[in-house]
PDB file of C-alpha atoms in Angstrom:
ATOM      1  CA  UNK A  25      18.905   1.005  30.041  1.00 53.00           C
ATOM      2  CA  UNK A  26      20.016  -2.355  29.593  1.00 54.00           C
ATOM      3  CA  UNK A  27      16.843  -3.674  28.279  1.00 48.00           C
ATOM      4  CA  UNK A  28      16.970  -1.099  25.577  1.00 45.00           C
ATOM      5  CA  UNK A  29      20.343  -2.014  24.337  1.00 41.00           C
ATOM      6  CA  UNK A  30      19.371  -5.558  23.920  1.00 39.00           C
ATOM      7  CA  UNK A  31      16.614  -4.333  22.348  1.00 37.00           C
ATOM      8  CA  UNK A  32      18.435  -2.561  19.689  1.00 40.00           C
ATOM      9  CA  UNK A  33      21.119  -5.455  19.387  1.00 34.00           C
ATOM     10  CA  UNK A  34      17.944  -7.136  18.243  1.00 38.00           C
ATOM     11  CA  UNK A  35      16.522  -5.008  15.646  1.00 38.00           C
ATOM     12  CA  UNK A  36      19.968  -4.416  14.217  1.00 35.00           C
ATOM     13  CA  UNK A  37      20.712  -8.410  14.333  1.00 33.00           C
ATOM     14  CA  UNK A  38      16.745  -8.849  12.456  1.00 36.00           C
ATOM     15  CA  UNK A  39      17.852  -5.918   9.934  1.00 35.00           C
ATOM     16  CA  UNK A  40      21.326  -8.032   9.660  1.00 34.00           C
ATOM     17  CA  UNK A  41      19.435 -10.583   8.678  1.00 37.00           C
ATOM     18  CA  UNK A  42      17.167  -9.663   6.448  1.00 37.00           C
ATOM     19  CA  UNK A  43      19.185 -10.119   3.115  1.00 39.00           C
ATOM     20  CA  UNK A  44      19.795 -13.878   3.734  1.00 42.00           C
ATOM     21  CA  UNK A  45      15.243 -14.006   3.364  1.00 54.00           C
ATOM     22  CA  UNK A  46      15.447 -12.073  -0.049  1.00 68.00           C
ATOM     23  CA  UNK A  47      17.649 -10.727  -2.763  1.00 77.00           C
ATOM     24  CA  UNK A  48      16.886  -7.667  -4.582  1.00 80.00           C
ATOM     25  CA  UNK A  49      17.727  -7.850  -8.391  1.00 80.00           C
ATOM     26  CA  UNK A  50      17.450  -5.836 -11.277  1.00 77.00           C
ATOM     27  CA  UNK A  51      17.729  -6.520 -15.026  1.00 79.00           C
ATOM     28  CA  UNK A  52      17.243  -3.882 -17.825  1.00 81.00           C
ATOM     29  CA  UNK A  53      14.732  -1.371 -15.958  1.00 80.00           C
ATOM     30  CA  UNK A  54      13.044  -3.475 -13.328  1.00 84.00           C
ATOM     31  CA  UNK A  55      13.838  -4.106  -9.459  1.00 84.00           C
ATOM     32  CA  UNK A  56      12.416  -7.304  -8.048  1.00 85.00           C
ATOM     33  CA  UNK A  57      12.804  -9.145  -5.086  1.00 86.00           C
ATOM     34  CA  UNK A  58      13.187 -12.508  -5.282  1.00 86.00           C
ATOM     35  CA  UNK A  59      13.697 -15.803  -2.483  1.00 87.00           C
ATOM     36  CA  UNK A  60      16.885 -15.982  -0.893  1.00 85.00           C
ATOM     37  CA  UNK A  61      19.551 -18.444  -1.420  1.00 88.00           C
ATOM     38  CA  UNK A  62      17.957 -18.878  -4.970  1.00 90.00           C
ATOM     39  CA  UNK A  63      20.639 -19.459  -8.034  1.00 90.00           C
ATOM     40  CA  UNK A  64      20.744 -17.438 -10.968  1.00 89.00           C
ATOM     41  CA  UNK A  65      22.798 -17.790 -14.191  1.00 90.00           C
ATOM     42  CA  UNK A  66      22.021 -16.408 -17.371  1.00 89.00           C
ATOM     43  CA  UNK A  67      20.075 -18.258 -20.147  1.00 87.00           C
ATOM     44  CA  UNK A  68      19.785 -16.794 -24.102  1.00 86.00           C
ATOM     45  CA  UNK A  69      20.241 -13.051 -22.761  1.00 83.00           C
ATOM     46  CA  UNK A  70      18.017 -13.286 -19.897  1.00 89.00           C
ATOM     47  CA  UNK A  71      18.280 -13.936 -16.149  1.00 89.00           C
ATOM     48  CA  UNK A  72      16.604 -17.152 -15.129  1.00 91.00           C
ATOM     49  CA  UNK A  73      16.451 -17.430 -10.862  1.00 91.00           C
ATOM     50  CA  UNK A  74      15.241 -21.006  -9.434  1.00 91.00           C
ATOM     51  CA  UNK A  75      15.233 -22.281  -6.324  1.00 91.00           C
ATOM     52  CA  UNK A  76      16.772 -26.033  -8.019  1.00 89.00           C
ATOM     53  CA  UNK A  77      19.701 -25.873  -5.639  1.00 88.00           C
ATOM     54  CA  UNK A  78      16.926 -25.884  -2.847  1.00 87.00           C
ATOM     55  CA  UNK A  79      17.301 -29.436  -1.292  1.00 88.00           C
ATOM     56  CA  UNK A  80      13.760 -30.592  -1.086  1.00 85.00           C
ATOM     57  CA  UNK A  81      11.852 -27.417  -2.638  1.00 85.00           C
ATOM     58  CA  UNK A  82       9.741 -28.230  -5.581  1.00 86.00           C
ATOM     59  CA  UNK A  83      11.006 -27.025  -8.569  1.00 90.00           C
ATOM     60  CA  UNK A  84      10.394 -23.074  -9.532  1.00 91.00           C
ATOM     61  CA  UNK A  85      12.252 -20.278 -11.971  1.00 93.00           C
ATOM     62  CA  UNK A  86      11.100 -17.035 -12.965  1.00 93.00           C
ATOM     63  CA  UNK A  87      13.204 -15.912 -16.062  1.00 93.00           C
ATOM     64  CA  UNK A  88      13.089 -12.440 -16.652  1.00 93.00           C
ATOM     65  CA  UNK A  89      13.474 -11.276 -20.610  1.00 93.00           C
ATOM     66  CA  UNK A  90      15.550  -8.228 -21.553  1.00 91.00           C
ATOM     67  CA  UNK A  91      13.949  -5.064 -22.107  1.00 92.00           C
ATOM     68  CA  UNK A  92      12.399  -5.017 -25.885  1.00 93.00           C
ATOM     69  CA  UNK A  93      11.142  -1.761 -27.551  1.00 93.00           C
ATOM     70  CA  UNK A  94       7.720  -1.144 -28.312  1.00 88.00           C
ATOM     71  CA  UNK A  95       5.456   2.345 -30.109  1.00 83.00           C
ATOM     72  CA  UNK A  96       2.484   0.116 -30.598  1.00 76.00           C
ATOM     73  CA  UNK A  97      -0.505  -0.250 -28.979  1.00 78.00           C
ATOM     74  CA  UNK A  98      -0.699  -1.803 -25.437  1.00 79.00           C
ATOM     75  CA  UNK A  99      -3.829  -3.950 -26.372  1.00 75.00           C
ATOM     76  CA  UNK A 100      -2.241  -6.509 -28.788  1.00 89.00           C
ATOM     77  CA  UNK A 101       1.179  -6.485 -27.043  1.00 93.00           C
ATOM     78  CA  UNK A 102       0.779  -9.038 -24.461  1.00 94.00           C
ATOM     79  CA  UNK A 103      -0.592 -11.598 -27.151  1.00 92.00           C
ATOM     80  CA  UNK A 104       2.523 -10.584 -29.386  1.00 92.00           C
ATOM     81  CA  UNK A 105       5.151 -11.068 -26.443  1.00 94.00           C
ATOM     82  CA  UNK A 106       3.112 -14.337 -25.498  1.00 93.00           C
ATOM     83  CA  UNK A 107       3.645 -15.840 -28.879  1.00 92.00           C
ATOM     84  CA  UNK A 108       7.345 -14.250 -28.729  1.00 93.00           C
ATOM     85  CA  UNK A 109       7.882 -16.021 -25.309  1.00 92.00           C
ATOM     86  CA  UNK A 110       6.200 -18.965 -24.749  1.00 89.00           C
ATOM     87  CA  UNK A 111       4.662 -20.558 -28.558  1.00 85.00           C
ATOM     88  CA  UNK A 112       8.303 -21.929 -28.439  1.00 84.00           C
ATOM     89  CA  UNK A 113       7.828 -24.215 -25.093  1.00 81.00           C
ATOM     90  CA  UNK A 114       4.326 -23.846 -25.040  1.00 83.00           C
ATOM     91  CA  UNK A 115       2.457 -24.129 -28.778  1.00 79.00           C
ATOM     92  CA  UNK A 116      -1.234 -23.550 -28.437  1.00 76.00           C
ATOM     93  CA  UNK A 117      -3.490 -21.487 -30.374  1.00 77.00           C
ATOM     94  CA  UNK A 118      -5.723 -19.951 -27.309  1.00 86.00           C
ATOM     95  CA  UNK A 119      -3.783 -17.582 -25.404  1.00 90.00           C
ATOM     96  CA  UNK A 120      -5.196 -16.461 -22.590  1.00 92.00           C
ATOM     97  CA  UNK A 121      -7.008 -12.705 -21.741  1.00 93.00           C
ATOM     98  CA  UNK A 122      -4.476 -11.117 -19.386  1.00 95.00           C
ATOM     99  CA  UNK A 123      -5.468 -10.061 -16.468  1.00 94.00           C
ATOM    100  CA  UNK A 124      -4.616  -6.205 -15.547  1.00 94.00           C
ATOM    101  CA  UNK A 125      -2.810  -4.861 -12.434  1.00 92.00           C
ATOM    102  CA  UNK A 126      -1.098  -2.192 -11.159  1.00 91.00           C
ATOM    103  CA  UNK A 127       2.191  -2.648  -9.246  1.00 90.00           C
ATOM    104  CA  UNK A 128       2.799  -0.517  -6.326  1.00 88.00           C
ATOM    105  CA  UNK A 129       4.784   2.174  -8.231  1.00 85.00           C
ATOM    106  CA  UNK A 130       1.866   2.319 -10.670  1.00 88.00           C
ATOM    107  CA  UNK A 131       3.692   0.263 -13.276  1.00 88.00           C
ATOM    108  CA  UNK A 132       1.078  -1.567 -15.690  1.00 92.00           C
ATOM    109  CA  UNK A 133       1.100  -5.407 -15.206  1.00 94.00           C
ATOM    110  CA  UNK A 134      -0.575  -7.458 -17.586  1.00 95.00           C
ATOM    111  CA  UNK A 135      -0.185 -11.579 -16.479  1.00 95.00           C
ATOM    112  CA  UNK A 136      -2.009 -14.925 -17.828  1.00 95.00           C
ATOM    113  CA  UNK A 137      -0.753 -18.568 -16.268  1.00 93.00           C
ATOM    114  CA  UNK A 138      -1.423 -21.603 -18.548  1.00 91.00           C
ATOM    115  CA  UNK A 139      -1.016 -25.522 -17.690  1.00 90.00           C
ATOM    116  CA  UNK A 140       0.753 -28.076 -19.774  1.00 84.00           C
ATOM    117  CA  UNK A 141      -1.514 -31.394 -19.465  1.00 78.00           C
ATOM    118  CA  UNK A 142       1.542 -33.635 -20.447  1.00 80.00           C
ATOM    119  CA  UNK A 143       1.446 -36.325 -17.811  1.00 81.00           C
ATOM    120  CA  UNK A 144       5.510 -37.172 -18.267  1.00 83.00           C
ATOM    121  CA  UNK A 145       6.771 -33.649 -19.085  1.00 83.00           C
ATOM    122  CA  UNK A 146       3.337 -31.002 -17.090  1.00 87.00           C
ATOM    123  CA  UNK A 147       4.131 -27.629 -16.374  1.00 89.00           C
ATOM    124  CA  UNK A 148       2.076 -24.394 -15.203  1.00 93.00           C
ATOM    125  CA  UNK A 149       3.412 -21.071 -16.564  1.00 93.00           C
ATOM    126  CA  UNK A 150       2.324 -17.475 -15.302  1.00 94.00           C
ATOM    127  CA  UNK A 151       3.845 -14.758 -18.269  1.00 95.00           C
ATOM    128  CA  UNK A 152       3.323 -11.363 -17.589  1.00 95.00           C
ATOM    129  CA  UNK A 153       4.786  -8.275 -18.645  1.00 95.00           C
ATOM    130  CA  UNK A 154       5.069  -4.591 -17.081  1.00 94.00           C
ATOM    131  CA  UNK A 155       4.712  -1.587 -19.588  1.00 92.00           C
ATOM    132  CA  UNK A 156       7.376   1.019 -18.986  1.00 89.00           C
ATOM    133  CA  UNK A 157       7.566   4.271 -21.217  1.00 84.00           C
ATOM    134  CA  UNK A 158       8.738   3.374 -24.902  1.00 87.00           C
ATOM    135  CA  UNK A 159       9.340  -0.263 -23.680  1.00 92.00           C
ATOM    136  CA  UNK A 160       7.999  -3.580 -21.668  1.00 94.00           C
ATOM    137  CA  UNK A 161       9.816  -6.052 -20.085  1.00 94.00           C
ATOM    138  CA  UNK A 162       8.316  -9.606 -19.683  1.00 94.00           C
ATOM    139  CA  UNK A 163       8.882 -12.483 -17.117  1.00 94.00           C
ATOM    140  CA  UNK A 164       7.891 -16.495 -17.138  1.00 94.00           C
ATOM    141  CA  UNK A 165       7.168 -18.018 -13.902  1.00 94.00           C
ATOM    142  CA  UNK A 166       7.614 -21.858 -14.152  1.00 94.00           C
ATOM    143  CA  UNK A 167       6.597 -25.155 -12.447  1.00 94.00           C
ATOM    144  CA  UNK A 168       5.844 -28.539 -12.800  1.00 90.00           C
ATOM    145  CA  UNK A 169       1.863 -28.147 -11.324  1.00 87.00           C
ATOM    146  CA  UNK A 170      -0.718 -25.550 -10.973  1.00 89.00           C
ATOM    147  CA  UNK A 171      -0.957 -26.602  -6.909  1.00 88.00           C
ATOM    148  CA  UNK A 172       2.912 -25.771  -7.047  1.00 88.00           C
ATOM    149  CA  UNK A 173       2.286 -22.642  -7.637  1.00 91.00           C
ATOM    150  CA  UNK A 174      -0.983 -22.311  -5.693  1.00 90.00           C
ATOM    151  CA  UNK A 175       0.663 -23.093  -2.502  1.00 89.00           C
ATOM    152  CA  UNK A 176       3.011 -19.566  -3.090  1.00 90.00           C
ATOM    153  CA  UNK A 177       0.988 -17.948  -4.616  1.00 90.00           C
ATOM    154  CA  UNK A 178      -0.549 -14.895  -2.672  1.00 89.00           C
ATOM    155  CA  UNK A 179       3.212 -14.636  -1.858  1.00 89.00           C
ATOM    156  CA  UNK A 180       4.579 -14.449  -5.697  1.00 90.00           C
ATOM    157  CA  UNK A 181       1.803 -11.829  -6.667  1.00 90.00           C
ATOM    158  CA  UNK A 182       3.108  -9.559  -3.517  1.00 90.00           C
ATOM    159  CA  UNK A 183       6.497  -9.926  -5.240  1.00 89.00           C
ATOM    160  CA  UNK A 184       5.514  -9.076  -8.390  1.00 90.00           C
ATOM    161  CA  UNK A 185       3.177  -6.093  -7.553  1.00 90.00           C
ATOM    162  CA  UNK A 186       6.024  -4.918  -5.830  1.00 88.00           C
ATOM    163  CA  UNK A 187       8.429  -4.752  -8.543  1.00 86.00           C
ATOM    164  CA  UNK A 188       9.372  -1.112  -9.434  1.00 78.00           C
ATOM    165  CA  UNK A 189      11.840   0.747 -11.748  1.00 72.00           C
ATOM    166  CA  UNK A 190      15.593   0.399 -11.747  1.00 62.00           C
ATOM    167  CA  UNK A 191      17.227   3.888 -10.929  1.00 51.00           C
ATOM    168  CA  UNK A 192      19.685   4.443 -13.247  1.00 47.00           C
ATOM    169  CA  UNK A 193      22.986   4.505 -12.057  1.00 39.00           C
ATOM    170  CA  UNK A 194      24.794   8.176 -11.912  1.00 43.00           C
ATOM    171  CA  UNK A 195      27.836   8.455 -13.505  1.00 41.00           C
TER     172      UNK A 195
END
């Protein structure tokens, strides 16, 4: 009998605690999960989340763009929103095929990573977007180094695969 209480006290303390390991978010019609303890602020009209205030952590942010509408066709939008997104920071006239997934709520993914060679000023991007009816959102995932990003990386594509849609909020 006792054992079982203790037992419980347990799973209820690891529940308790499970907040404090990640933070659920959601901007326009996405949910994702991101870190815990990560900051957030807003930057241009979208949500950029980094782990800067992270003594010791290298250096990470997803941003995550507003919602834009879209009737066109799905092919050529992920080389528009690239050129939307990222020609600004990152000018380059090959863009990258995307590479297609499927997120666990059957959300289209399309993502592409790209690496600035600049030896004072590199950085390694992964832009993706998710295709949701009449509209796609788009994120940036950024870092100083491809083997930044290598290190987390099985763990980042769980997170995005994961992402699903917002539930609008009943009035």
């Amino acid at each position: 009998m006792i054992s079982g209480k203790i037992l419980a006290l347990i799973c209820f303390l690891t529940i308790l605690q499970l907040p404090s390991y990640t933070q659920s978010t959601h901007w326009g019609q996405l949910m994702i999960n991101l870190p815990g303890g990560w900051g957030s602020n807003m930057k241009a009209g979208n949500f950029v989340y980094s782990n800067y205030n992270i003594k010791g952590s290298e250096p990470f942010s997803i941003t995550l763009f507003k919602p834009e509408a879209f009737s066109g066709k799905t092919d050529s939008l992920f080389y528009e929103a690239w050129k939307k997104y990222l020609t600004p920071v990152l000018p380059t006239p090959d863009i990258p095929r995307p590479r297609k997934w499927s997120t666990d709520n059957e959300l289209p993914l399309l993502t592409a990573s790209k690496e600035r060679g600049d030896k004072l000023n590199p950085a390694f991007y992964v832009f993706g977007i998710y295709i949701l009816e009449g509209s796609y959102q788009a994120f940036l995932i950024e870092t100083p180094m491809a083997r930044t990003y290598r290190d987390v990386q099985a763990e980042w594509q769980e997170r995005l695969l994961e992402v699903g849609m917002a539930r609008p909020v009943k009035k």
